[in-house]
Structures are given as structure tokens and as C-alpha cells.
Coordinates of C-alpha atoms in Angstrom, one line a residue:
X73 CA 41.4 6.4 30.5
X74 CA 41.4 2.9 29.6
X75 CA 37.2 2.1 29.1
X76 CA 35.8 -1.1 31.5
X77 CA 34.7 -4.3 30.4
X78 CA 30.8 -4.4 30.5
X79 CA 29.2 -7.5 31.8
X80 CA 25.7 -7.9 31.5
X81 CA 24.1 -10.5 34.0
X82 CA 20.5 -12.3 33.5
X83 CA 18.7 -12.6 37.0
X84 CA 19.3 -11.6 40.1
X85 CA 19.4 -14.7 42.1
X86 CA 22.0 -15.4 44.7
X87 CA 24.2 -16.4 41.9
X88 CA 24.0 -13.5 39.7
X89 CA 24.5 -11.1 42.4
X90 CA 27.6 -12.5 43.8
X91 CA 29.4 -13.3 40.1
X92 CA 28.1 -9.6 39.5
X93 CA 30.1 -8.2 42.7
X94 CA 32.9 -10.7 42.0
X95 CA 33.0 -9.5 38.4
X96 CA 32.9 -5.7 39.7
X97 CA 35.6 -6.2 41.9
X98 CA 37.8 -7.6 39.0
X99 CA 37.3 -4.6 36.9
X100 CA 34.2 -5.0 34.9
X101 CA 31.2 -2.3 34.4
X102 CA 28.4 -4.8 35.5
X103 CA 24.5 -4.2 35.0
X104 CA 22.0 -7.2 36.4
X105 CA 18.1 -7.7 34.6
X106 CA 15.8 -8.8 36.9
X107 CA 12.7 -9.5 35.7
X108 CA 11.1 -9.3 39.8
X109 CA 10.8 -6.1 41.6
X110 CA 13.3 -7.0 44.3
X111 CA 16.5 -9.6 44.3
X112 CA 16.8 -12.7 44.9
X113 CA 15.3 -15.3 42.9
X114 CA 14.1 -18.4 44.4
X115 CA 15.7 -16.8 47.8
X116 CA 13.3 -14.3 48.1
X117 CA 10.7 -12.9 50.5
X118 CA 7.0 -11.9 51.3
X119 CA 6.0 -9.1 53.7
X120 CA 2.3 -9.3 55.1
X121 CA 0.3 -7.7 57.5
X122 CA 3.6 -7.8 59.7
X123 CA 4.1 -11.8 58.9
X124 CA 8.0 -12.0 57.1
X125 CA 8.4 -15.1 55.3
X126 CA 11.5 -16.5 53.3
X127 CA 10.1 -18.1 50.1
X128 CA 12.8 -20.6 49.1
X129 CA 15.6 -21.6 51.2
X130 CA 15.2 -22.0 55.0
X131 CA 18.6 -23.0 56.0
X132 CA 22.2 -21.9 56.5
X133 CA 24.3 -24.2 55.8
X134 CA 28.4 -24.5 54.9
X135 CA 29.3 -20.8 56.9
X136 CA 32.5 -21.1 55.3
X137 CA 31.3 -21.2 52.1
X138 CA 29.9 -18.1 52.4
X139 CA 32.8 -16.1 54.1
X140 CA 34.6 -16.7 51.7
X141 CA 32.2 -15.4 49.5
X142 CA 32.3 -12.4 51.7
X143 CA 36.0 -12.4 51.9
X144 CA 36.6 -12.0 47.8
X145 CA 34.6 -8.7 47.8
X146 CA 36.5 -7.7 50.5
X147 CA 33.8 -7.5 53.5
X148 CA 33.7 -9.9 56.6
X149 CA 30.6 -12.0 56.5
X150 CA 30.0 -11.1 60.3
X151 CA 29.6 -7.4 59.4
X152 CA 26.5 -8.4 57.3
X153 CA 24.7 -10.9 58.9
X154 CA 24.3 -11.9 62.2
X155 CA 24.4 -15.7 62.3
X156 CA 22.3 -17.8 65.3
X157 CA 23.0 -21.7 65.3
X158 CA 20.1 -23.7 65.4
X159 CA 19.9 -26.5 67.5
X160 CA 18.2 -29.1 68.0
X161 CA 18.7 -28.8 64.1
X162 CA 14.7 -29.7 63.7
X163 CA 12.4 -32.4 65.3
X164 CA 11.3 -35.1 63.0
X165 CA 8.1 -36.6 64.0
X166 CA 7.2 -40.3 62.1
X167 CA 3.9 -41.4 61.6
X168 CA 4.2 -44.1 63.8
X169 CA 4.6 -41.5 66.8
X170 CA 8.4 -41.5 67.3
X171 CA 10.1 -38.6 67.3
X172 CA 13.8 -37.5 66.8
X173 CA 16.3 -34.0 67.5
X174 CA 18.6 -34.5 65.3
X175 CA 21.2 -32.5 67.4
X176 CA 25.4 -31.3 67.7
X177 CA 25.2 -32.9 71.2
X178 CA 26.5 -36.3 70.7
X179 CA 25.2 -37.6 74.2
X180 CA 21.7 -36.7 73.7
X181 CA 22.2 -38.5 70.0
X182 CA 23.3 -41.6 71.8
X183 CA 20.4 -41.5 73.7
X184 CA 17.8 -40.9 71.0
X185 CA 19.2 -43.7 68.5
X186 CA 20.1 -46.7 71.0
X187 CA 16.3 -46.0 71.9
X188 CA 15.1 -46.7 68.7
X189 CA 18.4 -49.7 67.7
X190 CA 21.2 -50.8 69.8
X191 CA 23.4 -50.7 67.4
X192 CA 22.6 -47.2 66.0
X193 CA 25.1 -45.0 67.7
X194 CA 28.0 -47.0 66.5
X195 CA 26.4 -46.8 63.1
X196 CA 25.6 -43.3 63.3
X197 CA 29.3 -42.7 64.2
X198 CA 30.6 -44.6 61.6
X199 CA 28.0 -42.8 59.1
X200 CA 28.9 -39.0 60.1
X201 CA 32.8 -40.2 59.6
X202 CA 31.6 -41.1 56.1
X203 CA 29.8 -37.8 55.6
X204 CA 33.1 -36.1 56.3
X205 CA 35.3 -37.5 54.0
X206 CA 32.7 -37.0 51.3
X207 CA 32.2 -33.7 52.1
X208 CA 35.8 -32.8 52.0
X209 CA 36.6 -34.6 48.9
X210 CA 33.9 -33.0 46.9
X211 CA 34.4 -29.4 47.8
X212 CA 38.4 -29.3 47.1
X213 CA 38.3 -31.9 44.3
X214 CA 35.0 -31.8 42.5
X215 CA 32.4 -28.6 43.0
X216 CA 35.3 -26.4 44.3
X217 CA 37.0 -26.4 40.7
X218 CA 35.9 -26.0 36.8
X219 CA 36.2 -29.3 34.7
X220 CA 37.4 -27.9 30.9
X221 CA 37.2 -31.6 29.4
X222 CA 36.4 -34.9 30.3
X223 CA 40.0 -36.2 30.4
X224 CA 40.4 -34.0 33.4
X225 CA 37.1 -34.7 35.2
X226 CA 38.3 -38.5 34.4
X227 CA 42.0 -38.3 35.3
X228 CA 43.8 -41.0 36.6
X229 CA 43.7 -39.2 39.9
X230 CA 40.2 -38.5 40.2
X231 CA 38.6 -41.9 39.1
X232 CA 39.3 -43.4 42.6
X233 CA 38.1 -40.2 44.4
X234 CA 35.0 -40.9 42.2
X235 CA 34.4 -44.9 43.9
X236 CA 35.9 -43.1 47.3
X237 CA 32.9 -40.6 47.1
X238 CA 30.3 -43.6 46.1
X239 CA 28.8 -41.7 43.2
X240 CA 27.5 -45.0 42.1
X241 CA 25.9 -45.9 45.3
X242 CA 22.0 -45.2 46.1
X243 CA 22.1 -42.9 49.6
X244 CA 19.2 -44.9 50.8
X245 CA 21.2 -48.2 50.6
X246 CA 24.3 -47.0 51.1
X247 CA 22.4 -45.8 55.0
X248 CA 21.6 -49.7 55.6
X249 CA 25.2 -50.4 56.1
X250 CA 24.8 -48.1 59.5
X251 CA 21.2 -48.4 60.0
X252 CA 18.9 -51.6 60.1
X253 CA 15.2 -49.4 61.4
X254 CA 14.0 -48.5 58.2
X255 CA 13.1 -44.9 59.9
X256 CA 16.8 -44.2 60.9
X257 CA 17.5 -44.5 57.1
X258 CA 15.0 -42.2 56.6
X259 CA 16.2 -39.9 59.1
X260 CA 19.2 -39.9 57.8
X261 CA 18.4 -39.7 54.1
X262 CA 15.7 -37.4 53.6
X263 CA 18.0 -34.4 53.8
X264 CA 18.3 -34.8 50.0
X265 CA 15.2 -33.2 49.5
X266 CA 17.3 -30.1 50.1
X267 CA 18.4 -30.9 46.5
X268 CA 14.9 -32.0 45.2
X269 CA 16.1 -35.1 44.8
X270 CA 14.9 -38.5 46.1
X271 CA 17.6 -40.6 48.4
X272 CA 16.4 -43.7 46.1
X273 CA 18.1 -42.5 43.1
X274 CA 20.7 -39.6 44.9
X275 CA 24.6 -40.9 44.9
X276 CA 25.9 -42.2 48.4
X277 CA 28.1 -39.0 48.4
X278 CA 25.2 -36.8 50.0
X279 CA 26.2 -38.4 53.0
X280 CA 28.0 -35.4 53.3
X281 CA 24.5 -33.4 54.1
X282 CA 24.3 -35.1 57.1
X283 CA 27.9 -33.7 58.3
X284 CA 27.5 -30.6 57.4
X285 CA 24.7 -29.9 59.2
X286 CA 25.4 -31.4 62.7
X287 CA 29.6 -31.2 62.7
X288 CA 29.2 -27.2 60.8
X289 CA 25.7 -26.9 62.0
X290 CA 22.3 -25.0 61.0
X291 CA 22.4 -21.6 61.1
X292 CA 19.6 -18.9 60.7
X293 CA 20.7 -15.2 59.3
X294 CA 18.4 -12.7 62.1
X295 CA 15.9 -11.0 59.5
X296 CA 15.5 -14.7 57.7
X297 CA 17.4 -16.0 55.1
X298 CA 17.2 -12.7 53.0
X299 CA 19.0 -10.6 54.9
X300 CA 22.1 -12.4 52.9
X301 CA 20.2 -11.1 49.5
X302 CA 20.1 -8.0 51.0
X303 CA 23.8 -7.6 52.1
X304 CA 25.0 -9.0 48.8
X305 CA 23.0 -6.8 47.1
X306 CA 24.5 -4.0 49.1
X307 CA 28.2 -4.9 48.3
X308 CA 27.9 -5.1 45.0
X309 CA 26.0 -1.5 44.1
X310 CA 28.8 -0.3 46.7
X311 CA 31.3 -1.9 44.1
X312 CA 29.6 -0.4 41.1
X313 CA 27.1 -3.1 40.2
X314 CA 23.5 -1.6 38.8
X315 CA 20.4 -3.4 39.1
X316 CA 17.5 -2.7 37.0
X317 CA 14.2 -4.6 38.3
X318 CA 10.6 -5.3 36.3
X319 CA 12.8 -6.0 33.3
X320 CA 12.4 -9.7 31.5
X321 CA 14.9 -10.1 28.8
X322 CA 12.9 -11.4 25.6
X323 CA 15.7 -12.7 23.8
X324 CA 19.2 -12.6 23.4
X325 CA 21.0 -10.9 20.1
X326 CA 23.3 -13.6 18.2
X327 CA 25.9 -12.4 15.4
X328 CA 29.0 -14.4 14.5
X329 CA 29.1 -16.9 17.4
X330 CA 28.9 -14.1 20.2
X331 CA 26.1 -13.0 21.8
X332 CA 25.5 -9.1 21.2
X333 CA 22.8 -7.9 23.6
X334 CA 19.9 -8.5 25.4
X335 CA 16.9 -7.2 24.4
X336 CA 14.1 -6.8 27.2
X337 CA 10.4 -6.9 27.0
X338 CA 9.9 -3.7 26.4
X339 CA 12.4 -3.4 23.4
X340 CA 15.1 -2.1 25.3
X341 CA 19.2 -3.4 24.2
X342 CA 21.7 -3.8 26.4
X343 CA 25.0 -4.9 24.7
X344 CA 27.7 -6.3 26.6
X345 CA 31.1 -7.9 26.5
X346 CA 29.9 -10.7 28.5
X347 CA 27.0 -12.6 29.5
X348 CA 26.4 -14.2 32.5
X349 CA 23.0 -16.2 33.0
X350 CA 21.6 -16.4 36.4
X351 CA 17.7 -17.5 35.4
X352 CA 17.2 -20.7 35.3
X353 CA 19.6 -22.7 32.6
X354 CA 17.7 -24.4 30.7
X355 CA 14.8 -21.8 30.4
X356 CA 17.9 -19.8 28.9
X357 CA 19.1 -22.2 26.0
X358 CA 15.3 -23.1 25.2
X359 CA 13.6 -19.7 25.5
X360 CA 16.4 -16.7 24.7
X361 CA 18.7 -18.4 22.5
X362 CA 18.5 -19.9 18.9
X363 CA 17.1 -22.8 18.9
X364 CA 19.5 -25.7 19.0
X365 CA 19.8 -29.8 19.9
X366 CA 21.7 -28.4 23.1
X367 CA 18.2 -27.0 24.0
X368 CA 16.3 -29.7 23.3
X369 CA 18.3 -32.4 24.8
X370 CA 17.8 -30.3 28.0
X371 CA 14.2 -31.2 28.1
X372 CA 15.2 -34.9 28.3
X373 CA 16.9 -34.4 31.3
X374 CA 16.7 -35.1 34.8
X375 CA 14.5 -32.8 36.8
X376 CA 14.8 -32.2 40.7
X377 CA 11.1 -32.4 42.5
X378 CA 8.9 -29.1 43.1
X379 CA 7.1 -28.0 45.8
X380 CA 3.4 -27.2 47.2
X381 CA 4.3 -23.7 49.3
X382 CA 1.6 -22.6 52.0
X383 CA 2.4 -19.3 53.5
X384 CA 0.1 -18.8 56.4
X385 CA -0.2 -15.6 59.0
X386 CA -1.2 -16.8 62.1
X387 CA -3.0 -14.7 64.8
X388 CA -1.8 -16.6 67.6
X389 CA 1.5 -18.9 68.6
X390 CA 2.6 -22.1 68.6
X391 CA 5.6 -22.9 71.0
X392 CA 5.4 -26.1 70.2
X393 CA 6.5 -25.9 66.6
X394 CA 10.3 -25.8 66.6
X395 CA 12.0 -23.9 63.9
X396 CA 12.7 -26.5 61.9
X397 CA 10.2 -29.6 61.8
X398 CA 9.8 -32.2 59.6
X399 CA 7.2 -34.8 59.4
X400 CA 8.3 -38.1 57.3
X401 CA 5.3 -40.1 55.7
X402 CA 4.8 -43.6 56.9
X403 CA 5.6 -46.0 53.4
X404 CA 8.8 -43.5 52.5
X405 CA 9.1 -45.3 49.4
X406 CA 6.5 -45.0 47.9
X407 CA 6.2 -41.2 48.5
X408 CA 9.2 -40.8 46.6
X409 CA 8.2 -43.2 43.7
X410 CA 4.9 -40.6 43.6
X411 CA 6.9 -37.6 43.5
X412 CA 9.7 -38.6 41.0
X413 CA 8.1 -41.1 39.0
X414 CA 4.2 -40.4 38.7
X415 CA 5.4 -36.8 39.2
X416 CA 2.1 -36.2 41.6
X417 CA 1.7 -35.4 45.2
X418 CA 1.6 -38.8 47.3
X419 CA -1.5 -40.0 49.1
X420 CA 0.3 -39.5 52.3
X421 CA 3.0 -36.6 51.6
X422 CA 5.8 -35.8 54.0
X423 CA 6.3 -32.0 54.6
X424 CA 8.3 -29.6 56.3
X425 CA 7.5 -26.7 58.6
X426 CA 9.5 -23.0 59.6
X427 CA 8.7 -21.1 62.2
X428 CA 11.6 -18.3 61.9
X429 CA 9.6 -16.4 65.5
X430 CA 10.8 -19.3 67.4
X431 CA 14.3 -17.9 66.7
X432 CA 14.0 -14.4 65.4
X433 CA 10.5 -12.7 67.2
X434 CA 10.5 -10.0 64.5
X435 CA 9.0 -12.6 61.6
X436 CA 5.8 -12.0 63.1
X437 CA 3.8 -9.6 65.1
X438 CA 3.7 -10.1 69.0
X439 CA 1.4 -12.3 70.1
X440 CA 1.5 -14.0 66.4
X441 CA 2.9 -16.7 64.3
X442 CA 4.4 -16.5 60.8
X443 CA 4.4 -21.1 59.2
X444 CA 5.6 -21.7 56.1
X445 CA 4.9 -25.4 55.1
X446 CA 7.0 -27.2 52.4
X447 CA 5.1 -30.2 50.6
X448 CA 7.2 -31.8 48.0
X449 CA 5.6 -32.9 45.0
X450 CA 6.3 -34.1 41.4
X451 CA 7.4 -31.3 38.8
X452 CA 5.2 -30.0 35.7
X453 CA 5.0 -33.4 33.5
X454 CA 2.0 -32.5 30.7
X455 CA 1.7 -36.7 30.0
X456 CA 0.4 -36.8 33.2
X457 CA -3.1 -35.4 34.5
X458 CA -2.2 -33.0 37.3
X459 CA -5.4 -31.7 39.3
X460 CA -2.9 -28.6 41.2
X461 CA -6.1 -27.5 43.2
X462 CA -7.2 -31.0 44.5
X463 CA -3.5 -31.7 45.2
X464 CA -3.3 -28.0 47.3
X465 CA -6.7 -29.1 49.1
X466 CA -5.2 -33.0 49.8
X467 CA -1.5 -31.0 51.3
X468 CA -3.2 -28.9 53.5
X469 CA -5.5 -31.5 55.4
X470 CA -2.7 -33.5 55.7
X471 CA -0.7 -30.9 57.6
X472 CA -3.9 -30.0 59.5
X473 CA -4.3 -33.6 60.4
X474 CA -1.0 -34.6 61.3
X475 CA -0.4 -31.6 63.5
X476 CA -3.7 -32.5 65.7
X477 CA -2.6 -36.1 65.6
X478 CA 1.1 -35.3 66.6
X479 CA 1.3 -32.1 68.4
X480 CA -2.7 -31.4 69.5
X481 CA -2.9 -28.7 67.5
X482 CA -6.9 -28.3 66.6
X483 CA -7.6 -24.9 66.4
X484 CA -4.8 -23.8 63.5
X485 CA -7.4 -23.5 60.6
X486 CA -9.5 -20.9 62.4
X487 CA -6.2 -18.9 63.2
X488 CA -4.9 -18.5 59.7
X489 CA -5.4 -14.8 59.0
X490 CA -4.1 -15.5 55.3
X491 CA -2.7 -18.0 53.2
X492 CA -0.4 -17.8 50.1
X493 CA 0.4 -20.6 47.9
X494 CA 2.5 -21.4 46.0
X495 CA 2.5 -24.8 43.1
X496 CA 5.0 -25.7 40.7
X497 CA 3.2 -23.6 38.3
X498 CA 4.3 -20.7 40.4
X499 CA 7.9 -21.2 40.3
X500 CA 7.7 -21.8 36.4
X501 CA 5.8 -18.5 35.5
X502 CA 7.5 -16.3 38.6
X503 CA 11.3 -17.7 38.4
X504 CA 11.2 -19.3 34.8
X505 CA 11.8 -22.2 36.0
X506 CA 11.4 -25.1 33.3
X507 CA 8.8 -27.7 34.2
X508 CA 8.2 -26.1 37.8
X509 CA 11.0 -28.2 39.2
X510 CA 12.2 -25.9 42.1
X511 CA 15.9 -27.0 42.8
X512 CA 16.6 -26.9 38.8
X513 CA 18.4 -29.8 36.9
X514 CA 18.8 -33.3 38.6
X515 CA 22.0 -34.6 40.4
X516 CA 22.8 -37.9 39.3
X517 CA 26.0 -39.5 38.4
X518 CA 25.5 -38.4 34.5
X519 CA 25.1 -35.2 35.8
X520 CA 27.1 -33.9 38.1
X521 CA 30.9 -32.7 37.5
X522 CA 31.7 -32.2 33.5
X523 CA 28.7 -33.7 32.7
X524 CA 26.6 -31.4 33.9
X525 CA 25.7 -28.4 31.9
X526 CA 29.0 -26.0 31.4
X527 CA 29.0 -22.5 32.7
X528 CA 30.1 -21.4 29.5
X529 CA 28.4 -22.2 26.5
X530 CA 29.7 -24.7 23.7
X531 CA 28.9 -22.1 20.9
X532 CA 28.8 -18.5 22.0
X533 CA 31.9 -18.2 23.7
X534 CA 31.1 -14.6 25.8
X535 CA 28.0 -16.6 27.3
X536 CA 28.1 -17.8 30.6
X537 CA 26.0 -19.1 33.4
X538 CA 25.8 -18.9 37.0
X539 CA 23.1 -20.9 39.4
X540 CA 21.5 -24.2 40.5
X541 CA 21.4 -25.8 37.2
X542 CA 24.7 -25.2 35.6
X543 CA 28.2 -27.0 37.2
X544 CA 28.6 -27.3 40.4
X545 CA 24.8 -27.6 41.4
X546 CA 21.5 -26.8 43.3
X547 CA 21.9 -24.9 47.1
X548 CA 23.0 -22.0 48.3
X549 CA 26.1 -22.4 49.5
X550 CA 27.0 -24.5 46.1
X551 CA 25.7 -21.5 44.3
X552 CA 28.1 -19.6 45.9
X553 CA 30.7 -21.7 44.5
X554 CA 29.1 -21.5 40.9
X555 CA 29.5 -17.8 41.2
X556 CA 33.3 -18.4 42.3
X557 CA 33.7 -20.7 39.5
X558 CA 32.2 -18.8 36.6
X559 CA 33.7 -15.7 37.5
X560 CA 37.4 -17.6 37.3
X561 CA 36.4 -19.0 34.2
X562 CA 35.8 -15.7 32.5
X563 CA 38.8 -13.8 34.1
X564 CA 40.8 -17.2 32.7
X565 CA 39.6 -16.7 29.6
X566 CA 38.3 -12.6 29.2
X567 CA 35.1 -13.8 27.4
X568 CA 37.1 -15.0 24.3

């Protein structure tokens, strides 16, 4: 009997799980190291006193994406998870007082933006039309394939799909072609923070966040947003895949260009064929392999934006939180300019809140409410003095204050049962994730496409990688397609 390939797979994000099953389904003998107790990565969850929170990701985007994920392990997405569409998608409340549902129903839209400017439908129109195209160009020409050189990533044909997608273009400006109201743009724009990435410095092309999410729509998995961990997970040990949890890999064993093994914290060696690396990329080339000028050039890279996480058990509910809210600070600018270029928390932050009951009643006890509360914030920077407690205290009185202000909400801070929290330094010491920077690497023009870090490395031609920060990106459902990708790339090649 002809022996297996053995593939050995570093983390157990949504990434390595799915390039694990994928992998498994192609043949290979496939063991996953997660240094957590339970999958997931950055997608993963807290259970409290009957409170269930997601701890990352909040929405469902791209369904497509995803069964076809399904599809190439041979399962139907819809025997996994059971999918409600969310709309309104949120309500996004300006300091100022207006308010917006960004909603599917196009009437109600009309109504909403020809209050605010006369012109705004026809722009909004014209703006979602854009979002299309991008969004079909990029998945079938650019983050649905691999790039193995720079002539092809370059080609003749792709250079005008490259000015066609305005991957030169600021999103910000590119909105004031549609939009004159400066909180339109923002409207319309701030979805990049699903990247971590300000809309002053994203390409145009994310245009195509906005038609995703209103032509494809919002969806929320019932049981939250890891109940797709869970039924990944699932299909791959039912395809042969092992897991092994509360196991950090130390370092990773180098002989003659190949990598040999992994050996864990405790001493343990696992040699493989392959290696695929789902933690975070450049925590891999600067912390578990020899030390190179690939790793070091990876600290002078582009980082996305991190987070300030409040996780709050609530003893009574609020029906008028939506599931999805967002609440946009008044200068917009110069929030971002704090977050991405002071790398600090801004003097009036934006934030986001989840309220999963409003959809699914089993996030939280009966009678109860289960908020988490997304504050973005600058990444880890140690030029800069970074005060994480007074920047926690300053996050939480704003939401406190703008929710009395905006919604008449007094009473919340006597109702919190608990709190967790979550700072940047959290999602560097419990993810790995190198300077804090939740969403990984930075998408800008330099890199995105080939000239983003390969998911195969240079050197060490059985090493691989999988995730946010390798090609095609950050997100889940672009994940997904990294995990497509990289698993191609290896059968292409058979770790040679």
C-alpha cells in the first residue's frame, strides 16, 4: 500500500482548516498545531455566564465564496450552516444626528440619500454599478488565481484590468465622483475597515465592498459566526484531518533548503512532507524560521489597524440596538490620520456595535443582552508612547456617551454583568499577530497581487502559507480563496 503524503499545517485559523480538508481530500495524511484550546484563530469565540460572543469577524459576506468552499470537500454549505440575511445591513448614526439603513431595498435607499443630497441616488446607482465590475474583475482575474512571476501579474492583458479596477485611486476620492455630502462618502467608504485599512489610503477597487454587501447581502450563520469553524472543523476530522490543540510550535527544523519538522514548545517533532503556515505570516518568517532579509523587510511593511475589543454581558435588552450599528466620528479624517499615522486611538473614535440576540435569541440568556463593541485603533508602534489603559478608559466613555446622546441609552454601565477586553496587545500575544495589527499585512497597490507575500516561500520550497497576510488577502471569504489557492499550488507543484 502506497504510504500518504504528510502535511503538517501551523494554526488553525479558518485558513488552515480549510487547506487542511482540501489537502485531505487530495490524498494527504494532514495533522494541524494549534497553539489555542479550540479552532479558529482570530474567528473564534467566548462563552460566559450564557453570553456567546464571536471574537473576530461579525459578518457573512461573499455566500458563494464559501459554497464553494463547501462544494470542494464535497458537503453542501446549507447542510452546515443555516444562513439568515441581514437587513437593514446596520444603522449608521453620525455625530451630527443623521442616521442611515444601509439596505437591499432600493426604494427605501432612494428615500434615505435624496434626503440627505438630491443628486445621491443617481450617484449611489452609478457607485454600486462600479462596485460590481470591480468585484467581478478581481475575483476571476486577480484574488481567484496564483501569480508565479511578475510578467504574469503584469501581462499585457492584465495591465488595463489594473486602471479598469482603479488600484491607483484613493476609495475616499474616488466616492466624490458619486457623492458631494462629505457623510455619504463616509458612508460609503468606511466599510474598509473590514480590511483594517483606512479609505484615505485603500485603492478605489474596494468599491466592490459596497456591492457585495447590499446586491449579495449580509448574512449571519444561527450559532454566530463560529458555527462555520465548527462545521469546517467537522469535515475535515471526518476526512482524516487531526488537530492537536495547546501546542505552539517553537521553531521550524531547516536542512538543505527544506523544512524538516516542527518542533513544539514542549520539545515535541513533527516531520512532514509539507508545510503549510496558517499563523500569522510574518510572525512565521521572523519568529520560526532562520533569520533572513525576507524577515526583516516584513517589519517595514504596511500594517492594517487593530482594534480596542469590549465584550460585555448584559443583564437586560436593548431593542434598540440593531445587529449591526456603526457610529462614524464627526472629523472622519482625522480619525483615520490618528489610527494609521500616529497609530493611537482618536480623540473622538468611531466604533462599531453586534448584537447577534437581535437575530439569533440563543447569544444571550432570556431577558438578556450579549454587545460586543469594535473601536479601531492604531497597531503596536514602540516609537510611539501608547497609554493602552487610558486609551480602553477614553473608548468606553465614548460608546457610553454616544449611546445616551443618540439612542437614550443611560442606564448601560450599571447593566454590564462583565466585561472582556481585548487591545492590540491581545491579538499579538493570543494570535501572534506581529505589531497587534488585527487584519494582518496592509492592502495597498505594492501589496496586493504578486507583490504581496507568496504562499510559497522563496527558499524552502515544501513551505507554504495560508491566511490574511499571504496572497490574496485579509477577510474571510478571501481566506477562503487563499486556502483554494495554496492548496493548487502545492498539488501543481507536490511540495518540490
Amino acid at each position: 500500500m502506497t504510504q500518504k503524503p504528510t502535511a503538517l499545517v501551523i494554526g488553525a485559523g479558518i485558513g488552515g482548516i480549510v487547506t487542511a480538508a482540501r489537502l485531505a481530500k487530495n490524498g494527504y495524511a494532514v495533522t494541524v498545531l494549534e497553539k489555542n484550546p479550540l479552532p479558529g484563530g482570530r474567528c473564534y469565540q467566548i462563552i460566559k455566564d450564557g453570553h456567546r460572543f464571536d471574537v473576530g469577524p461579525t459578518l457573512f459576506l461573499m455566500p458563494e465564496i464559501w459554497e464553494e468552499a463547501f462544494a470542494s470537500l464535497g458537503e453542501k454549505m446549507s447542510d452546515h450552516i443555516d444562513l439568515r440575511r441581514i437587513d437593514p445591513t446596520y444603522k449608521i448614526h453620525f455625530e451630527d444626528g443623521l442616521q442611515l439603513q444601509l439596505t437591499s431595498d432600493i426604494g427605501k435607499m432612494q428615500t434615505q440619500l435624496e434626503a440627505v443630497e438630491k443628486t445621491a441616488f443617481t450617484g449611489f446607482l452609478s457607485y454600486i454599478a462600479e462596485g460590481a465590475k470591480h468585484y467581478k474583475i478581481s475575483v476571476e482575474k486577480f484574488v481567484g488565481r496564483n501569480f508565479f512571476n511578475i510578467f504574469e501579474y503584469f501581462s499585457l492583458d492584465n495591465l488595463p484590468l489594473i486602471f479598469q479596477l482603479k488600484a491607483l485611486q484613493k476609495h475616499y476620492t474616488n466616492t466624490s465622483r458619486y457623492f458631494k455630502d462629505e457623510r455619504l462618502k463616509a458612508a460609503f467608504t468606511f466599510q474598509n475597515m473590514y480590511l483594517g485599512l483606512s479609505p484615505y489610503d485603500a485603492p478605489a477597487t474596494y468599491s466592490l465592498l459596497q456591492y457585495t454587501e447590499l446586491a449579495e447581502g449580509v448574512w449571519y450563520p444561527m450559532g454566530g459566526m463560529y458555527a462555520a469553524i465548527e462545521a469546517f472543523t467537522r469535515v475535515a476530522e471526518k476526512l482524516g484531518v487531526k488537530f492537536v490543540y495547546n501546542t505552539s510550535v517553537k521553531r521550524l527544523e531547516v536542512e538543505n533548503a527544506r523544512i524538516r519538522a516542527a518542533e513544539t514548545e514542549d520539545g515535541t517533532r513533527y516531520p512532514a512532507d509539507i508545510f503549510v503556515g496558517n499563523a500569522d505570516l510574518p510572525y512565521i518568517y521572523q519568529e520560526l524560521l532562520p533569520p533572513s532579509p525576507e524577515a526583516k523587510a516584513l517589519d517595514d511593511k504596511l500594517y492594517t489597524c487593530s482594534t480596542i475589543m469590549f465584550y460585555w454581558g448584559v443583564d437586560k435588552p436593548y431593542p434598540q440596538i440593531n445587529h449591526h450599528n456603526v457610529f462614524l466620528a464627526g472629523d472622519y479624517k482625522t480619525s483615520f490620520d490618528k489610527i494609521f499615522n500616529e497609530h493611537t486611538l482618536p480623540d473622538a473614535p468611531s466604533f462599531y456595535i453586534h448584537a447577534p440576540a437581535r437575530t439569533d435569541p440563543a447569544a444571550a440568556p432570556s431577558g438578556e443582552e450579549t454587545l460586543y463593541v469594535l473601536v479601531p485603533v492604531g497597531h503596536l508602534d514602540p516609537r510611539t508612547k501608547q497609554d493602552w489603559e487610558a486609551m480602553v478608559n477614553h473608548a468606553r466613555e465614548t460608546v457610553f456617551s454616544r449611546l445616551q446622546k443618540e439612542m437614550g441609552i443611560s442606564d448601560l454601565r450599571e447593566h454590564i454583568k462583565f466585561e472582556i477586553k481585548y487591545t492590540p496587545l491581545t491579538w499579538q500575544k493570543q494570535f501572534n499577530l506581529v505589531k497587534g495589527a488585527a487584519f494582518g499585512l496592509s492592502h495597498n497597490f505594492w501589496q496586493v497581487g504578486y507583490l504581496r507575500p507568496q504562499n510559497r516561500h522563496a527558499q524552502y520550497k515544501n513551505m507554504y502559507f495560508a491566511g490574511a497576510s499571504t496572497h490574496p488577502g485579509t477577510g474571510l471569504p478571501i481566506v477562503l480563496l487563499s486556502a483554494r489557492l495554496t492548496t493548487e499550488r502545492i498539488l501543481k507543484e507536490k511540495g518540490k
